[in-house]
């Protein structure tokens, strides 16, 4: 009702304005007609809001999927709705339900599974949890946005049956089961047509066939074709200021290239979402809050603990606290562990539970020792904040550098001045130049490596001398969604206690929609870190070897190049296993890795990126306080050559052929009798389960079947088990 009434009040110009985003996360209000702003936010493992406030950080998609627990994922959705309300957000940009087609895809961590059915069920649960509390979900990215290679333009060449049974299926299930308010049209093309212009997929399949009543939002900057997007079924261009719509759309309408009715339907869909969200009753935007609730902590813990997968255990786990007088925590991810992946899904967590602190709390009698063993960065890491100070003389009292933000490249109009701790500095749209300045004090003598990259131009000075020039010859690179320059590096030998003046000048590239500069400083490294780590391991009762990737490697915008753990981690693992066989390998990655050392490892745990409760969940699994029950929602292949998309990835000449057809994930390994490293559905427990009396008892009208079986915990401990049935 309200939708029809409001629609009647609007002029054509106002209608176009409504469906052409206002800014990064908001649509335009039309005050005259009583239409408020719609505010959306990433998503999906928390709610970032405008970015300034902390948020609850839940495990990423693949970790949630490993729980196979729809009730738990529904609770995550409900808690995320509370978070959205605390940031006055009406639509959360998630869940991400693209398919794990290749293990190399940069955003696999964010997506649930290689299996469309599991993905669809989990997406429905998440959506129901969220929407029952009055906050909208946004299924993304529709469709076939399954890797990051040439992500803005690549055309996925896929046959109809594969599209329907694998890639569209999670969307179809979630739409029919949970009626999401919104859906995001992807960047890529499908069979030559941009997802945002795909008349067949959006208008015919999604809206007509499946009866989707919600709003189709473009992925950010994905709307490129004014008339085609409008005719194809896109409803809202985001973000603003609009490029494809706005004035160009109005011009097209005035030239008669489009009917006003086409726009009316889009406006009606937007108004419907505003209505569902209760926004018409509370039109005034409230400021954002960071509310750290116990309920959210509990859910985040539960999801992390149930999502971690025990891949291998010959009996070393659970650890016996009494037998541990010394425990070595070795590996790059001991301290530089990851709780989320890189890109738009990142949030600023309320807190982070670290493995070191969680273990220290649980093992007060045990001596904990630690060494990283090797490095894994792709880009030079951020320096410890205490190395930097904005002012001379009192290095360390205020950590970070002084940032000055200017509206012009001549740096005459100063807009903002403040101390900045982070080594990645973003510039808002009104900023043209940034200067970061302060003092770097050297904790240990030796060669320090500096790194600098940016979207635009940047240069770094030490004591007034140019050390890194990323200004005159800016080469393309991978950071910042592939909009950043290549990283330029330089070395400087420093004396202990020495303090030098550090200055970074940055000029934004006005044509880039991402405006940021990033610097890194790496202190002197040990001559043989792996040997030091192995020596430390030798001396301990047990070793926790924490390896993995990080958000340099697993991020939106870039795929990985191989399954191998970055850096010298494979060698580190072999040497530590040799030095101490009581070593548990803890892999902190968001997608499969190769494990050439697996035969020698007595225990392996896959933690994924498990959110703010990472440390507590891991410690409780290690010590048997929690019995692991996670199951892989994807296959861990034995080698990259074995994977279904190997010969059809990443694509060439602008196209990627989904030549493996339906044989995605376990369908491939099973039909070809290829032995994977760990199969889909695999996951061990500290107890044992016995299945008996299994039979199919009912064939339902919708084509599904009901399977009945007896399940018994035949072991000594309490445990949880997910039964799996496969139809052929
Ligand atoms: C991502 C989306 C995200 C959007 C807004 C895009 O780069 O693909 O998943 O919701 O940015 O941050």
XYZ file of C-alpha atoms and ligand atoms in Angstrom:
740
model
C 0.000 0.000 0.000
C 2.604 2.465 1.178
C 4.630 1.510 -1.876
C 1.891 2.453 -4.337
C 1.129 5.660 -2.486
C 4.723 6.820 -2.423
C 5.321 5.838 -6.016
C 2.469 8.078 -7.140
C 4.053 11.072 -5.413
C 7.302 10.875 -7.342
C 8.445 12.686 -10.458
C 10.529 10.816 -13.028
C 13.639 12.682 -11.897
C 13.021 11.643 -8.299
C 12.478 8.034 -9.294
C 15.788 7.946 -11.130
C 17.483 9.599 -8.181
C 16.160 6.926 -5.832
C 17.590 4.026 -7.789
C 20.969 5.702 -8.437
C 22.977 5.408 -5.193
C 23.780 8.557 -3.220
C 27.108 7.574 -1.662
C 29.127 4.519 -0.675
C 26.465 2.870 1.529
C 23.339 4.986 1.119
C 20.531 5.757 -1.317
C 19.069 9.251 -1.694
C 16.208 10.356 0.531
C 13.262 12.166 -1.082
C 12.060 14.221 1.835
C 9.157 15.770 -0.033
C 7.630 12.305 -0.457
C 8.624 11.024 2.985
C 11.155 8.546 1.602
C 14.131 7.965 3.896
C 17.663 6.756 3.153
C 18.373 3.037 2.774
C 21.698 2.196 4.410
C 23.530 -1.017 3.551
C 26.770 -2.462 4.877
C 29.281 -5.332 4.420
C 28.977 -8.209 5.488
C 28.873 -11.068 5.711
C 30.913 -12.015 8.831
C 29.949 -8.889 10.757
C 28.649 -5.388 10.065
C 31.300 -2.815 9.290
C 29.023 0.208 9.011
C 30.844 3.325 7.904
C 34.020 1.765 9.224
C 34.802 3.821 12.286
C 33.167 1.654 14.951
C 34.114 -1.781 16.179
C 31.861 -4.732 15.357
C 31.441 -8.382 16.329
C 33.588 -10.497 14.024
C 32.073 -13.906 13.322
C 33.874 -16.704 11.474
C 34.086 -16.367 7.689
C 31.728 -18.278 5.375
C 33.778 -21.419 4.941
C 34.237 -21.796 8.692
C 30.528 -21.329 9.270
C 29.813 -23.878 6.551
C 32.080 -26.414 8.253
C 29.651 -26.483 11.177
C 26.946 -27.862 8.853
C 24.691 -26.498 11.591
C 21.777 -24.538 10.181
C 20.415 -23.633 13.644
C 23.765 -22.129 14.582
C 24.057 -20.192 11.323
C 20.543 -18.866 11.884
C 21.717 -17.620 15.285
C 24.739 -15.960 13.630
C 22.289 -14.229 11.284
C 20.197 -13.074 14.263
C 23.240 -11.674 16.070
C 24.416 -9.945 12.905
C 20.964 -8.327 12.740
C 21.612 -6.832 16.214
C 24.949 -5.557 14.965
C 23.237 -4.046 11.918
C 20.754 -2.280 14.159
C 23.580 -0.884 16.279
C 24.937 0.704 13.090
C 21.449 1.667 11.825
C 21.896 -0.546 8.770
C 18.830 -1.943 6.996
C 20.507 -4.426 4.651
C 23.611 -6.530 5.296
C 25.570 -7.344 2.131
C 25.713 -11.103 2.564
C 25.697 -14.089 2.561
C 28.282 -14.767 -0.157
C 27.160 -17.969 -1.850
C 29.306 -18.408 -4.917
C 30.665 -21.864 -5.482
C 34.192 -23.061 -4.698
C 35.002 -23.987 -8.266
C 38.774 -23.813 -7.927
C 40.689 -23.918 -4.629
C 42.718 -20.924 -5.811
C 39.866 -18.410 -5.847
C 40.731 -15.436 -3.657
C 37.306 -15.172 -2.023
C 36.739 -18.839 -1.249
C 37.070 -18.037 2.445
C 33.958 -15.878 2.180
C 31.868 -18.482 0.312
C 30.370 -21.539 1.944
C 31.028 -24.588 -0.141
C 31.609 -26.460 -3.391
C 28.171 -28.012 -2.902
C 25.124 -26.050 -4.047
C 22.709 -27.770 -1.686
C 24.761 -27.150 1.455
C 25.356 -23.548 0.319
C 21.643 -23.024 -0.272
C 20.602 -24.413 3.113
C 23.154 -22.339 4.999
C 22.270 -19.195 3.063
C 18.614 -19.740 3.936
C 19.422 -20.195 7.620
C 21.534 -17.030 7.692
C 18.842 -15.066 5.865
C 16.054 -16.277 8.147
C 18.067 -15.367 11.271
C 18.787 -11.908 9.930
C 15.381 -11.091 8.490
C 13.378 -12.399 11.456
C 14.925 -9.500 13.296
C 13.926 -6.994 10.639
C 17.244 -6.631 8.790
C 17.534 -7.598 5.134
C 19.976 -10.065 3.596
C 21.661 -9.647 0.219
C 22.523 -12.878 -1.576
C 25.707 -12.308 -3.557
C 27.146 -12.410 -6.163
C 24.578 -13.390 -8.803
C 26.082 -15.354 -10.505
C 29.245 -17.285 -11.429
C 31.534 -14.824 -9.647
C 33.670 -17.784 -8.651
C 37.188 -16.381 -8.997
C 38.903 -12.989 -8.981
C 40.796 -13.213 -12.276
C 39.688 -10.271 -14.475
C 36.720 -10.118 -12.187
C 35.188 -6.961 -13.594
C 34.958 -8.228 -17.148
C 35.506 -11.974 -17.484
C 32.797 -13.867 -19.307
C 31.859 -17.192 -17.761
C 30.950 -19.575 -20.557
C 28.635 -22.101 -19.014
C 25.891 -24.416 -20.229
C 22.331 -24.133 -18.987
C 22.227 -27.374 -17.008
C 25.457 -26.608 -15.143
C 24.277 -23.094 -14.458
C 20.989 -24.320 -13.044
C 22.204 -27.321 -11.076
C 25.405 -25.877 -9.631
C 25.730 -22.093 -9.733
C 22.129 -20.869 -9.608
C 21.028 -23.597 -7.222
C 22.148 -21.988 -3.909
C 20.384 -18.771 -4.914
C 17.251 -20.665 -5.909
C 17.147 -22.618 -2.648
C 17.702 -19.525 -0.517
C 15.144 -17.454 -2.424
C 12.464 -20.104 -2.153
C 13.180 -20.995 1.480
C 13.966 -17.625 3.012
C 12.750 -14.833 0.708
C 15.790 -12.535 0.968
C 15.007 -8.848 0.566
C 17.859 -8.142 -1.805
C 20.372 -9.764 -4.124
C 23.617 -8.440 -5.588
C 24.321 -8.711 -9.317
C 27.943 -9.656 -9.932
C 30.772 -7.926 -11.782
C 31.391 -10.618 -14.378
C 29.603 -11.548 -17.572
C 27.750 -14.816 -18.119
C 27.886 -16.111 -21.678
C 28.951 -12.684 -22.867
C 26.345 -10.578 -21.023
C 27.116 -8.537 -17.898
C 25.425 -9.973 -14.805
C 23.857 -6.546 -14.179
C 22.304 -6.584 -17.671
C 21.280 -10.221 -17.760
C 17.681 -10.076 -18.874
C 17.404 -13.874 -18.921
C 18.933 -14.505 -15.512
C 17.476 -11.550 -13.619
C 14.117 -10.933 -15.247
C 13.202 -14.389 -16.429
C 14.788 -16.811 -13.987
C 15.098 -14.803 -10.781
C 12.100 -12.513 -10.892
C 9.574 -14.441 -13.007
C 10.393 -18.085 -12.504
C 11.438 -17.941 -8.849
C 9.157 -15.057 -7.917
C 11.844 -12.854 -6.341
C 10.068 -9.749 -5.034
C 13.115 -7.970 -3.640
C 15.695 -5.521 -4.911
C 18.577 -6.345 -7.269
C 21.588 -4.194 -6.303
C 24.674 -3.858 -8.484
C 27.983 -4.956 -7.014
C 30.009 -1.842 -6.246
C 30.920 -0.118 -9.535
C 29.573 -3.100 -11.540
C 26.824 -1.087 -13.249
C 28.280 -0.047 -16.608
C 25.487 -0.059 -19.185
C 22.688 2.475 -18.780
C 19.885 1.018 -20.881
C 20.998 -2.618 -20.787
C 21.230 -2.580 -16.979
C 17.770 -1.077 -16.743
C 16.201 -3.497 -19.203
C 18.153 -6.426 -17.830
C 16.526 -6.185 -14.417
C 19.022 -4.335 -12.225
C 17.095 -2.230 -9.686
C 19.687 -0.104 -7.876
C 23.085 1.165 -8.952
C 25.582 1.270 -6.099
C 27.516 3.084 -4.897
C 26.810 6.761 -5.615
C 27.423 9.080 -7.255
C 26.019 6.908 -10.018
C 27.901 6.368 -13.273
C 25.585 4.276 -15.422
C 22.345 5.721 -14.071
C 21.552 9.130 -12.616
C 21.582 11.688 -15.438
C 22.407 9.202 -18.249
C 19.374 7.114 -17.277
C 17.154 10.162 -17.168
C 18.410 11.149 -20.626
C 17.631 7.686 -21.976
C 14.123 7.855 -20.545
C 13.575 11.283 -22.049
C 14.771 10.012 -25.423
C 12.204 7.223 -25.189
C 14.734 4.417 -25.052
C 13.033 3.075 -21.953
C 9.532 3.054 -20.513
C 8.846 4.771 -17.227
C 7.186 1.532 -16.074
C 10.591 -0.150 -16.082
C 11.775 2.411 -13.551
C 8.534 2.192 -11.547
C 9.121 -1.467 -10.880
C 12.623 -0.739 -9.589
C 11.425 2.080 -7.349
C 8.631 -0.144 -6.022
C 11.189 -2.788 -5.104
C 13.307 -0.247 -3.237
C 10.259 1.124 -1.431
C 9.265 -2.412 -0.495
C 12.633 -2.997 1.163
C 12.327 0.291 3.056
C 8.858 -0.786 4.144
C 9.983 -4.266 5.269
C 12.783 -2.678 7.287
C 10.411 -0.393 9.170
C 12.329 2.607 7.900
C 9.209 4.621 7.093
C 8.330 4.577 10.803
C 11.843 5.594 11.868
C 13.160 7.712 9.023
C 15.871 9.599 10.900
C 19.310 8.093 10.671
C 20.919 7.275 14.005
C 24.629 7.418 14.655
C 26.640 4.184 14.735
C 27.476 2.349 17.946
C 29.839 -0.451 18.914
C 27.926 -2.787 21.214
C 29.877 -5.810 22.376
C 27.287 -8.276 23.675
C 27.858 -11.531 25.554
C 25.298 -13.287 23.356
C 27.333 -12.375 20.271
C 30.549 -13.531 21.918
C 28.900 -16.875 22.700
C 27.651 -17.385 19.148
C 30.999 -16.342 17.667
C 32.731 -18.850 19.965
C 30.288 -21.643 19.129
C 30.620 -21.068 15.393
C 34.417 -20.992 15.619
C 34.583 -24.141 17.758
C 32.145 -26.078 15.584
C 33.727 -24.815 12.377
C 37.292 -25.946 13.031
C 37.965 -29.326 11.414
C 40.163 -32.048 12.876
C 41.736 -33.403 9.697
C 44.123 -35.942 11.182
C 44.794 -37.360 14.640
C 46.830 -40.438 15.418
C 46.219 -39.962 19.139
C 48.195 -36.873 20.111
C 45.015 -34.872 20.613
C 43.445 -33.861 22.875
C 46.530 -32.629 24.729
C 46.891 -33.707 28.339
C 47.427 -30.521 30.311
C 49.219 -32.313 33.148
C 51.892 -33.666 30.829
C 52.808 -30.286 29.439
C 55.521 -28.496 31.317
C 56.682 -26.746 28.153
C 54.613 -26.035 25.046
C 56.203 -24.394 22.006
C 54.030 -22.222 19.779
C 55.866 -22.076 16.497
C 55.030 -20.683 13.098
C 54.245 -17.393 11.409
C 50.532 -17.613 12.272
C 51.182 -17.899 16.011
C 51.143 -14.162 16.362
C 50.231 -13.075 12.835
C 47.191 -15.340 12.732
C 44.140 -14.334 10.737
C 40.525 -14.185 11.913
C 39.090 -12.929 8.602
C 40.084 -12.643 4.964
C 41.013 -9.610 2.890
C 38.736 -7.219 1.054
C 35.280 -5.795 1.563
C 34.194 -8.311 4.208
C 36.740 -7.090 6.784
C 35.407 -5.533 9.997
C 37.099 -3.896 12.974
C 36.553 -6.516 15.685
C 35.479 -5.630 19.227
C 38.400 -7.748 20.474
C 40.509 -10.696 19.314
C 41.143 -13.763 21.428
C 44.706 -14.888 20.682
C 45.912 -18.502 20.895
C 48.788 -17.436 23.146
C 46.544 -15.734 25.695
C 43.890 -18.444 25.569
C 46.467 -21.183 26.180
C 48.233 -19.220 28.920
C 44.925 -18.865 30.723
C 44.083 -22.546 30.419
C 47.594 -23.856 31.167
C 48.884 -21.801 34.100
C 51.509 -24.441 34.990
C 52.905 -24.711 31.468
C 55.771 -22.663 30.111
C 54.830 -21.262 26.705
C 57.625 -20.406 24.303
C 57.295 -19.047 20.799
C 59.081 -18.311 17.504
C 57.700 -17.536 14.027
C 60.257 -19.698 12.164
C 59.737 -17.988 8.814
C 57.979 -15.159 7.025
C 54.908 -15.393 4.825
C 54.119 -11.906 3.641
C 53.456 -10.922 0.042
C 53.779 -7.227 0.904
C 56.132 -5.877 3.573
C 54.130 -6.078 6.807
C 53.030 -3.101 8.894
C 55.589 -2.169 11.557
C 54.746 -2.647 15.248
C 52.994 0.586 16.178
C 55.374 1.336 19.030
C 58.196 1.796 16.505
C 56.562 4.987 15.284
C 55.741 8.279 16.889
C 54.337 11.490 15.371
C 56.729 13.653 17.361
C 60.459 13.599 17.987
C 61.979 12.780 21.324
C 59.173 10.749 22.840
C 59.024 7.858 20.374
C 56.446 5.367 21.514
C 54.320 7.622 23.739
C 51.782 8.123 20.927
C 52.095 5.315 18.402
C 51.867 5.936 14.665
C 52.461 8.829 12.298
C 50.912 12.249 11.957
C 48.602 12.318 8.948
C 47.764 15.517 7.078
C 44.974 15.350 4.513
C 44.730 18.030 1.814
C 41.993 18.957 -0.644
C 44.556 19.889 -3.327
C 47.753 18.433 -4.723
C 49.639 21.676 -3.893
C 48.832 20.881 -0.252
C 47.527 24.331 0.522
C 44.075 23.423 1.789
C 44.423 21.288 4.911
C 41.238 19.313 5.611
C 42.258 17.091 8.497
C 45.230 16.450 10.740
C 45.481 13.503 13.132
C 47.770 10.720 14.418
C 47.274 7.457 12.510
C 48.371 4.081 13.847
C 47.415 1.960 10.826
C 49.923 1.456 8.020
C 47.169 1.503 5.390
C 45.724 4.987 5.100
C 42.545 5.695 3.150
C 41.630 9.027 1.606
C 38.041 10.182 1.355
C 36.633 11.526 -1.907
C 37.384 15.166 -1.038
C 41.092 14.450 -0.481
C 43.771 14.831 -3.181
C 46.985 14.505 -1.170
C 48.169 13.036 2.113
C 51.398 13.478 4.059
C 52.362 11.066 6.821
C 55.184 12.143 9.049
C 56.899 11.061 12.241
C 59.807 9.258 13.835
C 60.910 5.687 13.502
C 62.974 4.288 16.327
C 65.031 1.204 15.778
C 64.610 -1.613 18.319
C 67.287 -3.935 16.964
C 70.289 -3.176 14.793
C 70.473 -4.380 11.198
C 68.877 -4.130 7.792
C 65.303 -2.827 7.765
C 63.209 -3.369 4.626
C 60.684 -0.709 3.656
C 57.740 -1.252 1.300
C 55.394 1.283 -0.287
C 52.374 0.922 -2.544
C 49.335 3.010 -3.361
C 46.534 3.725 -5.767
C 48.077 6.876 -7.206
C 51.607 8.132 -6.516
C 53.652 7.863 -3.334
C 57.210 8.365 -2.112
C 59.000 7.712 1.146
C 61.785 9.802 2.698
C 64.121 9.019 5.572
C 65.759 12.053 7.197
C 64.775 14.101 4.168
C 66.351 11.735 1.629
C 64.193 9.949 -0.918
C 64.327 6.220 -0.149
C 61.394 4.876 -2.211
C 60.119 6.475 -5.379
C 56.682 5.182 -6.314
C 55.912 8.503 -7.974
C 57.530 8.762 -11.356
C 57.196 5.207 -12.605
C 54.130 3.615 -11.048
C 53.761 -0.035 -12.046
C 50.457 -1.921 -11.792
C 50.116 -4.285 -8.850
C 47.706 -6.540 -6.978
C 46.877 -4.779 -3.715
C 43.695 -2.786 -3.106
C 41.472 -4.975 -5.311
C 44.161 -4.847 -8.013
C 43.869 -1.054 -8.241
C 47.113 -0.524 -6.302
C 50.610 -0.088 -7.669
C 53.260 -2.769 -7.416
C 55.092 -2.546 -4.093
C 58.409 -0.705 -4.244
C 61.007 -1.748 -1.679
C 64.257 -0.414 -0.273
C 66.619 -1.373 2.525
C 68.259 0.669 5.238
C 70.882 -0.422 7.722
C 70.048 0.964 11.155
C 71.754 1.153 14.519
C 69.964 0.091 17.699
C 68.304 3.037 19.424
C 68.662 5.205 16.312
C 65.720 7.452 15.565
C 65.083 8.622 11.996
C 62.549 10.965 10.487
C 60.045 9.190 8.250
C 57.906 11.005 5.719
C 55.480 9.620 3.150
C 53.867 11.755 0.463
C 50.817 10.400 -1.314
C 48.785 11.812 -4.171
C 45.522 10.083 -5.025
C 44.606 8.962 -8.531
C 41.279 10.734 -9.115
C 40.152 8.097 -11.620
C 40.431 5.233 -9.081
C 37.501 4.517 -6.817
C 39.838 3.136 -4.162
C 42.159 5.739 -2.669
C 44.783 4.452 -0.273
C 48.484 4.192 0.509
C 50.185 1.419 2.430
C 53.671 1.230 3.908
C 55.504 -1.599 5.593
C 58.694 -1.896 7.616
C 60.331 -5.217 8.363
C 63.063 -5.372 10.982
C 66.224 -7.487 10.738
C 65.622 -11.221 10.401
C 67.452 -14.158 12.019
C 70.105 -15.887 9.910
C 68.277 -19.234 10.070
C 64.802 -18.834 11.551
C 63.788 -22.396 10.704
C 66.741 -23.854 12.615
C 66.000 -21.642 15.620
C 62.383 -22.812 15.555
C 63.374 -26.483 15.272
C 65.780 -26.072 18.215
C 63.016 -24.550 20.306
C 60.643 -27.348 19.280
C 63.118 -30.072 20.233
C 63.105 -28.888 23.783
C 59.320 -28.800 24.331
C 56.852 -31.499 25.425
C 54.629 -30.665 22.513
C 54.535 -28.176 19.675
C 51.683 -26.196 18.254
C 52.818 -25.367 14.749
C 50.654 -22.537 13.506
C 50.927 -22.070 9.755
C 48.653 -20.659 7.100
C 48.012 -17.804 4.767
C 46.960 -14.220 5.468
C 44.966 -11.474 3.802
C 47.834 -10.702 1.415
C 47.146 -14.089 -0.172
C 43.472 -14.721 0.452
C 41.652 -11.612 -0.527
C 39.045 -10.122 -2.742
C 40.654 -8.907 -5.963
C 43.266 -11.661 -6.340
C 43.411 -15.404 -6.617
C 46.250 -17.503 -5.232
C 48.828 -18.864 -7.650
C 49.299 -22.237 -5.997
C 48.065 -24.495 -3.228
C 51.391 -24.297 -1.407
C 51.653 -22.503 1.908
C 53.399 -19.181 1.314
C 57.060 -18.681 2.157
C 59.164 -21.499 3.567
C 56.402 -22.954 5.698
C 56.549 -26.470 4.197
C 60.215 -26.648 5.074
C 59.537 -25.250 8.532
C 56.883 -27.926 9.129
C 59.190 -30.754 8.009
C 62.050 -29.538 10.184
C 59.877 -29.042 13.257
C 58.242 -32.471 12.821
C 61.700 -33.963 12.581
C 62.803 -32.150 15.756
C 59.701 -33.029 17.743
C 57.166 -35.635 16.600
C 54.675 -34.362 19.191
C 53.725 -31.595 16.824
C 50.191 -30.543 16.018
C 49.930 -28.651 12.740
C 47.298 -25.935 12.948
C 46.446 -24.564 9.522
C 44.996 -21.058 9.524
C 43.822 -20.610 5.920
C 40.504 -19.930 4.241
C 40.865 -22.536 1.519
C 42.733 -25.786 0.829
C 46.507 -25.988 0.917
C 48.888 -28.740 -0.115
C 50.440 -30.806 2.680
C 53.612 -32.540 1.459
C 54.476 -33.311 5.120
C 51.122 -34.888 5.984
C 52.416 -38.460 6.418
C 54.792 -37.282 9.158
C 52.291 -35.120 11.027
C 50.441 -36.880 13.862
C 47.691 -34.260 14.059
C 46.339 -31.535 11.785
C 43.598 -29.019 12.557
C 42.044 -26.718 9.983
C 40.949 -23.537 11.795
C 39.945 -21.374 8.792
C 39.537 -17.669 9.640
C 37.491 -18.183 12.752
C 36.563 -14.671 13.905
C 37.117 -12.870 17.196
C 36.911 -16.058 19.333
C 39.690 -17.760 17.374
C 42.109 -18.291 20.292
C 39.567 -19.587 22.810
C 37.941 -21.980 20.340
C 41.295 -23.385 19.248
C 42.609 -23.792 22.804
C 39.437 -25.627 23.873
C 39.655 -28.023 20.941
C 43.341 -28.717 21.603
C 42.662 -29.463 25.268
C 39.512 -31.495 24.651
C 37.161 -29.014 26.305
C 35.347 -29.063 22.987
C 35.117 -32.214 20.910
C 35.683 -31.222 17.266
C 32.707 -31.800 14.990
C 33.467 -29.662 11.916
C 33.243 -31.323 8.507
C 34.857 -30.066 5.317
C 32.387 -28.229 3.062
C 34.942 -28.573 0.241
C 37.461 -31.109 -1.023
C 41.154 -30.755 -0.176
C 42.812 -31.932 -3.414
C 46.044 -33.934 -3.457
C 47.403 -31.635 -6.163
C 46.273 -28.688 -8.227
C 46.372 -30.827 -11.381
C 43.662 -33.032 -9.853
C 41.164 -30.222 -9.463
C 38.065 -30.019 -11.689
C 38.777 -26.583 -13.144
C 42.495 -27.156 -13.682
C 42.395 -27.045 -17.481
C 39.750 -24.302 -17.526
C 41.122 -21.767 -15.098
C 41.683 -18.823 -15.040
C 40.550 -18.435 -18.650
C 41.916 -16.515 -21.611
C 40.885 -13.820 -24.075
C 38.310 -12.552 -21.626
C 36.512 -15.859 -21.199
C 36.567 -18.748 -18.776
C 34.912 -21.962 -19.924
C 33.258 -23.970 -17.182
C 34.313 -27.032 -19.138
C 34.070 -29.428 -16.190
C 30.312 -28.909 -16.337
C 28.451 -30.468 -13.433
C 31.591 -32.126 -12.127
C 32.398 -29.548 -9.499
C 33.929 -30.512 -6.154
C 33.313 -34.060 -4.935
C 31.202 -34.839 -8.003
C 34.478 -34.679 -9.962
C 36.705 -36.661 -7.604
C 34.125 -39.354 -7.089
C 33.185 -39.812 -10.749
C 36.834 -39.975 -11.803
C 38.046 -42.028 -8.836
C 40.592 -39.376 -7.939
C 41.778 -39.734 -4.373
C 41.799 -36.322 -2.702
C 43.929 -35.333 0.276
C 40.759 -35.016 2.361
C 37.333 -35.539 0.921
C 34.252 -33.363 1.147
C 32.465 -34.077 4.421
C 35.605 -35.290 6.196
C 36.170 -34.306 9.816
C 37.313 -36.336 12.843
C 36.194 -36.387 16.437
C 37.721 -37.447 19.767
C 34.959 -39.993 20.089
C 33.608 -42.530 17.578
C 30.206 -42.908 15.996
C 28.434 -45.913 14.570
C 25.771 -45.750 11.905
C 23.308 -48.598 11.443
C 19.946 -49.524 9.977
C 20.147 -46.874 7.247
C 17.353 -46.765 4.690
C 15.470 -44.364 2.506
C 12.050 -44.206 4.013
C 10.245 -41.698 1.927
C 10.360 -40.105 -1.464
C 8.807 -36.664 -1.101
C 6.746 -34.870 -3.708
C 9.370 -32.150 -4.200
C 11.911 -34.766 -5.275
C 13.741 -34.873 -1.940
C 13.954 -38.061 0.075
C 13.901 -38.800 3.777
C 16.665 -41.039 5.057
C 16.469 -42.769 8.405
C 19.316 -44.378 10.318
C 20.520 -45.103 13.829
C 23.527 -43.224 15.100
C 25.379 -44.124 18.262
C 28.258 -42.466 20.046
C 30.350 -45.560 20.630
C 33.306 -43.792 22.233
C 34.207 -42.442 25.631
C 33.508 -38.735 25.203
C 30.555 -36.562 24.499
C 30.541 -35.553 20.863
C 28.544 -34.163 18.023
C 28.119 -35.694 14.575
C 26.600 -34.537 11.292
C 25.078 -37.354 9.255
C 25.512 -36.996 5.507
C 23.503 -38.589 2.735
C 24.320 -38.414 -0.979
C 21.920 -39.014 -3.811
C 23.006 -40.027 -7.275
C 32.356 -6.723 -3.330
C 31.023 -6.920 -2.632
C 30.856 -5.884 -1.565
C 30.988 -4.516 -2.185
C 30.831 -3.392 -1.192
C 32.581 -5.295 -3.771
O 33.920 -5.090 -4.125
O 32.460 -7.595 -4.431
O 30.950 -8.201 -2.085
O 29.639 -6.049 -0.901
O 32.268 -4.371 -2.763
O 31.925 -3.327 -0.355
